[in-house]
Coordinates of C-alpha atoms in Angstrom, one line a residue:
M1 CA 33.9 289.3 165.2
S2 CA 31.0 289.0 162.8
H3 CA 31.5 287.6 159.5
R4 CA 29.3 287.9 156.2
T5 CA 29.2 283.8 155.2
T6 CA 30.1 280.5 157.9
I7 CA 30.7 278.0 156.6
L8 CA 30.1 274.7 158.7
G9 CA 32.1 271.5 158.1
A10 CA 36.3 271.4 156.1
G11 CA 35.8 269.2 153.3
E12 CA 36.0 269.5 149.7
S13 CA 32.6 271.1 149.0
G14 CA 33.3 273.3 152.3
I15 CA 37.5 274.5 151.2
G16 CA 36.0 275.2 147.7
A17 CA 32.8 277.3 148.8
A18 CA 35.1 278.9 151.3
L19 CA 37.5 280.3 148.4
L20 CA 35.2 281.1 146.5
A21 CA 33.6 283.1 149.2
E22 CA 36.9 285.2 149.2
A23 CA 37.7 286.0 145.4
K24 CA 33.9 286.7 145.4
G25 CA 34.5 289.3 148.5
L26 CA 32.3 287.8 151.4
D27 CA 33.9 288.3 154.5
P28 CA 35.0 283.6 155.2
F29 CA 35.1 281.6 158.2
V30 CA 35.1 278.4 158.2
S31 CA 33.6 276.2 161.3
E32 CA 34.5 272.5 161.3
L33 CA 33.4 270.2 164.6
Q34 CA 36.3 267.5 164.2
S35 CA 40.3 268.4 162.3
I36 CA 41.3 269.9 159.7
S37 CA 43.6 268.0 157.6
V38 CA 47.3 269.9 157.4
E39 CA 46.9 270.0 153.3
R40 CA 43.6 271.5 153.8
K41 CA 44.6 274.2 156.5
E42 CA 47.2 275.4 153.8
E43 CA 44.6 276.1 151.6
L44 CA 43.4 278.6 154.3
N45 CA 45.3 280.0 155.5
N46 CA 47.0 280.3 151.7
A47 CA 44.0 282.5 151.5
G48 CA 43.7 284.0 154.2
I49 CA 40.8 282.7 155.7
P50 CA 39.8 282.8 159.2
F51 CA 38.2 279.2 160.4
E52 CA 38.4 277.0 163.7
E53 CA 38.8 273.0 164.2
G54 CA 37.1 270.3 166.9
K55 CA 34.3 273.1 167.9
H56 CA 31.0 275.0 166.6
S57 CA 31.7 279.2 168.1
E58 CA 27.8 279.7 167.6
E59 CA 28.2 283.4 168.8
I60 CA 30.4 284.0 165.4
I61 CA 28.2 281.7 163.0
L62 CA 25.1 283.1 164.0
Q63 CA 26.0 286.6 163.1
S64 CA 26.1 285.3 159.5
E65 CA 24.3 286.2 156.9
E66 CA 24.6 283.5 155.6
I67 CA 26.1 279.7 156.0
I68 CA 26.7 277.3 154.0
K69 CA 25.9 273.5 155.5
S70 CA 28.0 270.2 154.6
P71 CA 25.0 268.4 153.7
G72 CA 26.7 265.1 156.9
I73 CA 25.4 267.8 158.7
P74 CA 20.9 267.6 159.4
D75 CA 18.8 270.0 159.0
S76 CA 18.4 268.3 163.5
A77 CA 21.4 269.8 164.5
L78 CA 20.8 272.2 167.3
L79 CA 23.7 274.7 165.5
I80 CA 21.4 274.3 162.1
R81 CA 17.9 275.0 164.3
N82 CA 19.6 278.1 166.2
A83 CA 20.5 278.8 163.1
R84 CA 17.6 279.4 161.7
A85 CA 15.3 280.7 165.0
A86 CA 18.0 283.1 163.6
D87 CA 16.5 283.8 160.0
I88 CA 19.8 282.6 158.8
A89 CA 20.1 281.5 154.9
I90 CA 21.4 278.1 154.8
I91 CA 22.6 277.3 151.8
N92 CA 25.0 274.4 150.5
E93 CA 27.9 274.5 148.0
L94 CA 26.3 273.6 145.2
E95 CA 24.1 276.2 145.4
F96 CA 26.2 279.2 146.3
A97 CA 28.8 278.0 143.1
F98 CA 25.7 278.5 140.3
R99 CA 25.4 282.1 141.9
F100 CA 28.5 282.5 139.9
T101 CA 29.0 280.6 136.3
T102 CA 26.8 280.8 133.6
A103 CA 28.1 277.0 132.4
R104 CA 25.0 275.1 131.7
M105 CA 24.6 272.3 134.6
I106 CA 23.8 268.5 133.2
A107 CA 23.4 267.3 137.2
I108 CA 22.1 263.3 138.3
T109 CA 20.5 261.7 141.1
G110 CA 19.0 258.5 141.8
T111 CA 19.6 256.4 145.2
N112 CA 22.2 254.0 143.6
G113 CA 24.1 253.9 140.1
K114 CA 24.3 258.1 140.2
T115 CA 28.3 258.7 140.4
T116 CA 29.4 256.1 136.8
T117 CA 26.4 258.5 135.6
T118 CA 28.4 260.6 136.0
L119 CA 31.7 259.3 135.3
L120 CA 29.4 258.4 132.1
T121 CA 28.6 261.0 130.7
Y122 CA 31.4 263.5 131.4
H123 CA 33.9 260.5 130.4
L124 CA 31.2 261.1 127.1
L125 CA 31.8 264.7 126.6
K126 CA 35.4 265.4 127.3
Q127 CA 35.8 262.3 125.0
A128 CA 33.9 264.6 122.8
G129 CA 36.0 267.7 123.1
I130 CA 33.9 269.6 125.1
S131 CA 35.5 272.3 128.0
V132 CA 33.4 269.9 130.7
G133 CA 34.2 269.9 135.3
L134 CA 33.3 267.7 136.7
A135 CA 32.2 268.2 140.6
G136 CA 30.1 267.2 143.2
N137 CA 29.7 264.2 145.5
V138 CA 32.7 262.9 142.2
G139 CA 35.2 265.2 141.1
H140 CA 36.6 268.2 142.5
S141 CA 34.6 271.4 144.6
L142 CA 32.0 273.1 142.3
A143 CA 32.8 276.1 144.0
K144 CA 35.9 275.9 144.1
Q145 CA 36.2 275.2 140.0
V146 CA 33.7 278.6 140.0
V147 CA 36.5 280.4 141.1
D148 CA 38.3 280.3 138.2
D149 CA 34.6 278.6 136.2
T150 CA 36.4 278.5 132.2
F151 CA 33.5 275.4 131.3
D152 CA 31.0 275.1 128.8
Y153 CA 29.1 272.9 131.2
Y154 CA 28.5 270.5 135.1
V155 CA 28.5 267.1 135.4
V156 CA 26.8 267.7 138.9
E157 CA 26.9 264.0 140.7
V158 CA 23.8 265.5 143.7
S159 CA 22.3 263.7 146.2
S160 CA 19.4 264.3 147.8
F161 CA 21.4 265.9 150.9
Q162 CA 23.0 268.0 148.2
L163 CA 19.1 268.9 146.7
D164 CA 17.5 269.8 150.5
G165 CA 20.1 272.8 150.6
M166 CA 19.5 274.0 146.8
Y167 CA 16.8 276.4 146.1
D168 CA 17.6 278.2 142.9
F169 CA 20.6 276.3 141.7
K170 CA 18.7 274.7 138.3
A171 CA 19.5 271.9 136.0
D172 CA 19.7 272.6 131.6
I173 CA 19.7 268.3 132.3
A174 CA 19.0 266.6 135.0
V175 CA 18.4 262.7 135.4
L176 CA 16.6 260.9 137.8
L177 CA 17.7 257.1 138.0
N178 CA 15.5 255.5 140.7
I179 CA 14.5 256.0 143.8
T180 CA 14.0 253.1 146.4
P181 CA 14.2 253.5 150.1
D182 CA 17.6 255.1 151.4
H183 CA 18.2 257.5 154.6
L184 CA 15.1 257.3 155.9
D185 CA 16.7 258.6 159.1
R186 CA 17.6 262.0 158.2
Y187 CA 13.3 261.7 156.8
H188 CA 12.0 260.7 159.8
G189 CA 11.2 256.9 158.4
D190 CA 8.7 258.9 156.0
F191 CA 9.8 257.5 152.2
Q192 CA 7.1 260.4 151.2
Q193 CA 10.0 263.1 152.0
Y194 CA 12.9 261.3 150.4
V195 CA 11.1 260.2 147.3
D196 CA 10.3 265.4 147.5
S197 CA 14.4 265.3 148.4
K198 CA 14.7 263.5 145.0
F199 CA 13.2 265.6 143.5
R200 CA 13.7 269.4 144.1
I201 CA 16.8 268.8 140.8
A202 CA 13.6 269.2 138.5
Q203 CA 13.4 272.8 140.4
N204 CA 13.1 275.7 138.7
M205 CA 13.7 273.6 134.9
T206 CA 12.1 274.7 132.0
P207 CA 10.2 274.1 129.0
G208 CA 13.6 274.4 127.5
D209 CA 15.3 272.0 129.8
H210 CA 15.8 268.3 129.5
L211 CA 14.2 265.6 132.5
I212 CA 15.4 261.9 131.1
Y213 CA 14.4 259.8 133.8
W214 CA 13.7 255.9 133.9
V215 CA 10.2 255.8 133.5
D216 CA 10.1 251.7 134.5
D217 CA 10.6 253.5 138.6
P218 CA 7.3 253.2 139.9
S219 CA 8.6 255.6 142.4
I220 CA 9.4 257.5 139.7
E221 CA 7.0 257.3 137.4
K222 CA 4.6 258.3 140.3
Q223 CA 5.6 261.8 141.7
L224 CA 5.3 262.5 137.5
S225 CA 2.0 261.8 137.5
Q226 CA 1.4 264.4 140.5
N227 CA 3.6 266.9 140.3
A228 CA 4.8 267.2 136.4
P229 CA 7.9 269.8 135.5
E230 CA 8.4 271.7 133.3
S231 CA 10.9 270.6 130.9
N232 CA 11.3 268.2 128.1
L233 CA 11.1 265.0 129.5
I234 CA 13.0 261.9 127.9
P235 CA 11.6 258.8 129.4
I236 CA 14.7 254.9 129.4
S237 CA 12.9 251.7 129.9
I238 CA 13.9 248.2 128.7
H239 CA 10.8 246.3 129.2
N240 CA 8.8 248.2 127.7
E241 CA 8.9 250.1 123.8
L242 CA 8.4 253.5 123.8
S243 CA 6.6 256.6 121.4
D244 CA 8.7 258.9 123.2
G245 CA 12.1 258.7 124.4
A246 CA 14.9 255.9 124.7
F247 CA 13.8 251.7 125.2
V248 CA 15.6 248.3 124.6
S249 CA 14.7 246.0 121.0
G250 CA 16.2 243.1 121.2
K251 CA 20.4 243.8 121.0
E252 CA 19.2 247.9 120.5
I253 CA 17.9 250.1 121.8
L254 CA 16.0 252.7 119.8
V255 CA 15.7 256.8 120.7
K256 CA 12.7 258.4 119.1
S257 CA 12.7 261.6 121.2
E258 CA 12.5 265.2 120.1
I259 CA 16.4 265.4 120.6
D260 CA 16.8 263.1 118.0
R261 CA 15.8 260.3 116.7
F262 CA 18.5 256.3 116.7
S263 CA 19.4 253.0 117.2
L264 CA 23.0 252.0 118.9
G265 CA 24.0 248.3 119.9
L266 CA 24.1 246.6 122.8
D267 CA 27.0 245.3 122.2
N268 CA 29.0 249.2 122.6
I269 CA 27.8 248.9 126.2
S270 CA 30.8 247.3 127.6
L271 CA 29.1 247.5 131.9
I272 CA 28.3 244.9 133.8
G273 CA 23.7 244.5 134.5
K274 CA 20.6 245.9 133.8
H275 CA 20.5 248.7 136.2
N276 CA 24.7 250.2 134.1
L277 CA 22.1 249.8 130.8
I278 CA 20.1 252.1 132.4
N279 CA 22.8 254.3 133.9
S280 CA 24.5 254.2 130.2
I281 CA 21.0 254.8 127.9
A282 CA 20.4 258.0 130.7
A283 CA 24.3 258.8 130.0
I284 CA 24.2 258.3 126.5
L285 CA 20.8 260.8 126.3
A286 CA 22.0 263.9 128.3
A287 CA 25.2 263.1 126.0
K288 CA 23.3 263.7 122.6
T289 CA 21.5 266.7 124.2
V290 CA 24.6 268.6 124.4
G291 CA 25.2 266.8 121.2
L292 CA 27.5 264.9 120.3
S293 CA 26.9 262.7 117.5
L294 CA 26.7 259.0 117.7
E295 CA 30.4 258.4 116.4
E296 CA 31.7 260.6 119.3
I297 CA 29.2 259.1 121.9
I298 CA 30.3 255.2 120.2
K299 CA 33.6 256.2 121.1
G300 CA 33.7 257.3 124.6
L301 CA 31.6 254.2 125.3
Q302 CA 34.8 252.6 124.0
T303 CA 37.7 254.0 125.8
F304 CA 35.4 254.2 129.2
V305 CA 35.9 252.7 133.2
N306 CA 34.0 252.8 135.9
A307 CA 34.6 254.0 139.0
P308 CA 36.3 251.1 141.4
H309 CA 34.0 249.8 143.3
R310 CA 31.3 249.4 141.4
L311 CA 30.6 245.8 140.0
E312 CA 34.2 245.8 139.8
K313 CA 35.8 242.7 137.7
V314 CA 39.1 241.9 138.9
A315 CA 40.4 239.1 137.7
T316 CA 39.2 235.5 136.0
I317 CA 41.0 232.7 138.1
H318 CA 40.7 228.8 136.8
D319 CA 37.3 230.4 134.2
I320 CA 35.9 231.5 137.3
D321 CA 34.8 236.1 137.7
F322 CA 36.1 237.6 140.5
I323 CA 33.6 240.8 140.5
N324 CA 33.7 243.3 143.7
D325 CA 30.8 244.8 144.6
S326 CA 32.1 246.5 147.6
K327 CA 30.1 250.0 146.8
A328 CA 26.6 247.9 147.2
T329 CA 25.8 249.2 150.7
N330 CA 22.2 248.5 150.0
V331 CA 20.4 245.4 149.2
N332 CA 19.0 247.3 146.1
A333 CA 22.5 248.4 144.5
V334 CA 22.4 244.3 145.6
Y335 CA 19.3 243.8 142.8
Y336 CA 21.1 244.6 140.0
A337 CA 24.2 243.0 140.8
L338 CA 22.4 239.7 141.4
D339 CA 20.1 240.6 138.6
G340 CA 23.0 241.3 135.9
I341 CA 25.2 237.9 136.2
D342 CA 23.8 235.0 134.6
S343 CA 26.1 232.2 136.2
K344 CA 26.2 231.2 139.3
I345 CA 27.0 233.2 142.1
I346 CA 29.4 232.3 144.6
W347 CA 28.2 235.5 147.5
I348 CA 29.1 237.1 149.9
A349 CA 27.8 239.8 151.7
G350 CA 28.0 241.4 155.4
G351 CA 28.8 243.8 157.4
V352 CA 26.6 246.4 159.1
D353 CA 23.0 246.0 158.3
K354 CA 21.2 249.2 158.4
G355 CA 17.4 247.6 158.5
N356 CA 17.5 245.6 155.3
D357 CA 14.2 243.6 153.8
Y358 CA 16.0 240.3 151.5
R359 CA 12.4 240.1 150.7
L360 CA 13.7 242.6 147.8
I361 CA 16.6 240.2 146.3
D362 CA 15.0 236.5 148.2
H363 CA 14.0 235.6 144.5
L364 CA 17.3 236.4 142.9
V365 CA 19.5 234.4 145.3
Q366 CA 17.5 231.1 145.4
Q367 CA 17.6 231.5 141.9
K368 CA 21.3 232.2 141.0
V369 CA 23.3 231.9 144.8
K370 CA 24.5 228.6 144.3
A371 CA 26.6 229.7 148.2
L372 CA 27.3 232.6 151.1
I373 CA 29.5 233.8 152.8
C374 CA 28.7 235.9 155.1
L375 CA 31.4 238.8 155.6
G376 CA 30.9 240.5 158.9
K377 CA 31.0 240.5 163.2
N378 CA 27.2 240.4 163.0
N379 CA 25.3 237.9 160.5
E380 CA 22.6 237.3 161.9
P381 CA 20.1 238.7 159.9
L382 CA 21.2 237.0 156.7
T383 CA 22.1 233.5 157.4
S384 CA 19.2 233.9 159.2
F385 CA 16.5 234.8 156.3
F386 CA 18.1 233.1 154.2
D387 CA 18.6 229.7 156.3
G388 CA 17.0 226.3 153.6
K389 CA 17.1 228.8 150.7
I390 CA 20.6 228.4 150.1
Q391 CA 23.0 225.1 149.1
S392 CA 25.8 226.5 151.9
I393 CA 26.1 229.3 154.2
N394 CA 29.7 229.9 155.2
E395 CA 30.3 233.1 158.0
T396 CA 33.7 234.6 158.9
E397 CA 35.5 237.7 160.4
D398 CA 38.6 237.2 157.7
I399 CA 38.3 238.8 153.6
V400 CA 41.8 236.2 153.2
E401 CA 39.2 233.3 154.4
A402 CA 36.0 235.0 152.5
V403 CA 38.2 234.6 149.7
R404 CA 39.6 231.3 149.5
T405 CA 36.3 229.8 150.7
A406 CA 34.3 231.6 147.7
Q407 CA 37.4 230.0 145.6
A408 CA 36.5 226.8 146.5
L409 CA 33.0 226.5 146.2
A410 CA 33.4 228.1 142.9
N411 CA 32.9 225.5 139.6
A412 CA 34.1 226.9 136.2
G413 CA 31.2 228.5 135.0
E414 CA 30.6 230.8 138.3
T415 CA 31.4 234.0 140.1
V416 CA 32.9 234.6 143.4
L417 CA 30.3 238.5 143.9
L418 CA 30.9 240.4 146.8
S419 CA 28.5 243.0 146.8
P420 CA 27.6 243.2 150.5
A421 CA 24.2 244.9 150.9
C422 CA 25.5 247.2 154.3
A423 CA 27.7 248.9 155.9
S424 CA 32.4 248.7 156.5
F425 CA 32.6 249.6 159.4
D426 CA 33.1 246.4 161.1
L427 CA 35.7 244.8 159.7
F428 CA 36.8 248.1 157.7
N429 CA 37.2 251.7 157.1
N430 CA 34.9 251.7 154.6
Y431 CA 33.9 250.4 151.5
G432 CA 36.6 251.4 148.9
H433 CA 39.0 249.2 151.7
R434 CA 37.0 246.3 152.1
G435 CA 37.0 246.6 147.9
D436 CA 40.9 246.9 147.8
R437 CA 41.1 244.4 150.4
F438 CA 39.2 242.1 148.0
K439 CA 41.1 242.7 144.8
E440 CA 44.3 242.2 146.8
E441 CA 43.9 238.8 147.9
V442 CA 42.1 237.6 144.6
L443 CA 45.4 238.7 143.0
N444 CA 47.2 236.9 145.6
L445 CA 45.0 234.2 144.9
K446 CA 46.1 234.3 141.2
S447 CA 49.3 234.2 141.4
E448 CA 49.3 231.5 143.5
N449 CA 47.8 229.6 140.4
G450 CA 50.1 230.5 138.5
H451 CA 49.5 233.7 137.1
K452 CA 51.1 237.0 137.1
K453 CA 50.6 239.0 139.7
E454 CA 49.1 243.0 138.5
A455 CA 48.6 246.0 140.0
I456 CA 45.5 247.2 141.9
I457 CA 45.0 250.2 140.3

């Protein structure tokens, strides 16, 4: 038995790819090494798509004309190496979906901030009445949406792993937020390979397209100086005035670009931190490039609510702010959190250390952090680096103890910040579980302190 198209992985993107392949008559087969959820089996059965779970049957897979691979499967996997040796084309779901739509693509990537920027860009367009879909790492599968293909635009969050499987995909508007070391285990420890992967977002762009990027990032600036794409370049800076681009001047964002010239007060940006200022400017520029008015953009900014676990303010108890930044699983993300908070900080960090280099945040920690609470099973990397640099260091494996210790250490006007710099898998299912437990205990504390308990959203 052979199939023209094999989809490896039965997650959101894999099911979407299978449904689109079936709709286009491409005889799909889904292969999942783990188990497939009941709901997704039902989708496949309803569409008449054959599948397997708990194994990858090479005798079927290697007879395919094309493989659509989950981004989570590394190129080093034996099955992928064997497929390449058999000259089978290997792409991903975004690349596959792109073939079957004429909608304009707004693609967003970066080591940090891409989810916030993607959600804000989508929100600005949707609130303004633009026909727009949300896809990639957030929202629904792009391929599943392309089955009906009713949108004029798609805003797509794209990871480096996804970019590695994209060849003909072309962004009409691309956003490149930042590039700092991450996932280097997938890139043989070679940072330049990771940079090259991120820059694939600009491949195939033409002079009529627009690349929005943070010019203050040295890796981006260096790469652009060596190999700039053909598209219109729209730089963003929060440190320097630009003759062409968007920059911060005093309490205003100034835009001087071929897309428009305007100013916007910083008080329209509700998100915390300098990095979220960059994210917001990028989304504003993308919206302007689509054609939104300044009034439409301001209205959208005022109604935007960010995804949870990203510098999410949970509560204020006795004038102490509690902020959930559980998504900050690397040092660079923690840098942005510390840099964006003006008060003294009780910092809750820890978990599964991924070889972090804490030198990046050393000066900010010494300047702003009053106490460190290590929440993890192995806190030695944190405690050894910051020993003697912080007034107080505490260790715990209990989120309840972490929250209550933080409150006891904080004074009015200070901030309790969960920004772990580490993965969560030693004590929690994932970063979302960690963030939810933090929010739950903060709200319990708020209730005990005479405040009405709120529901966790």
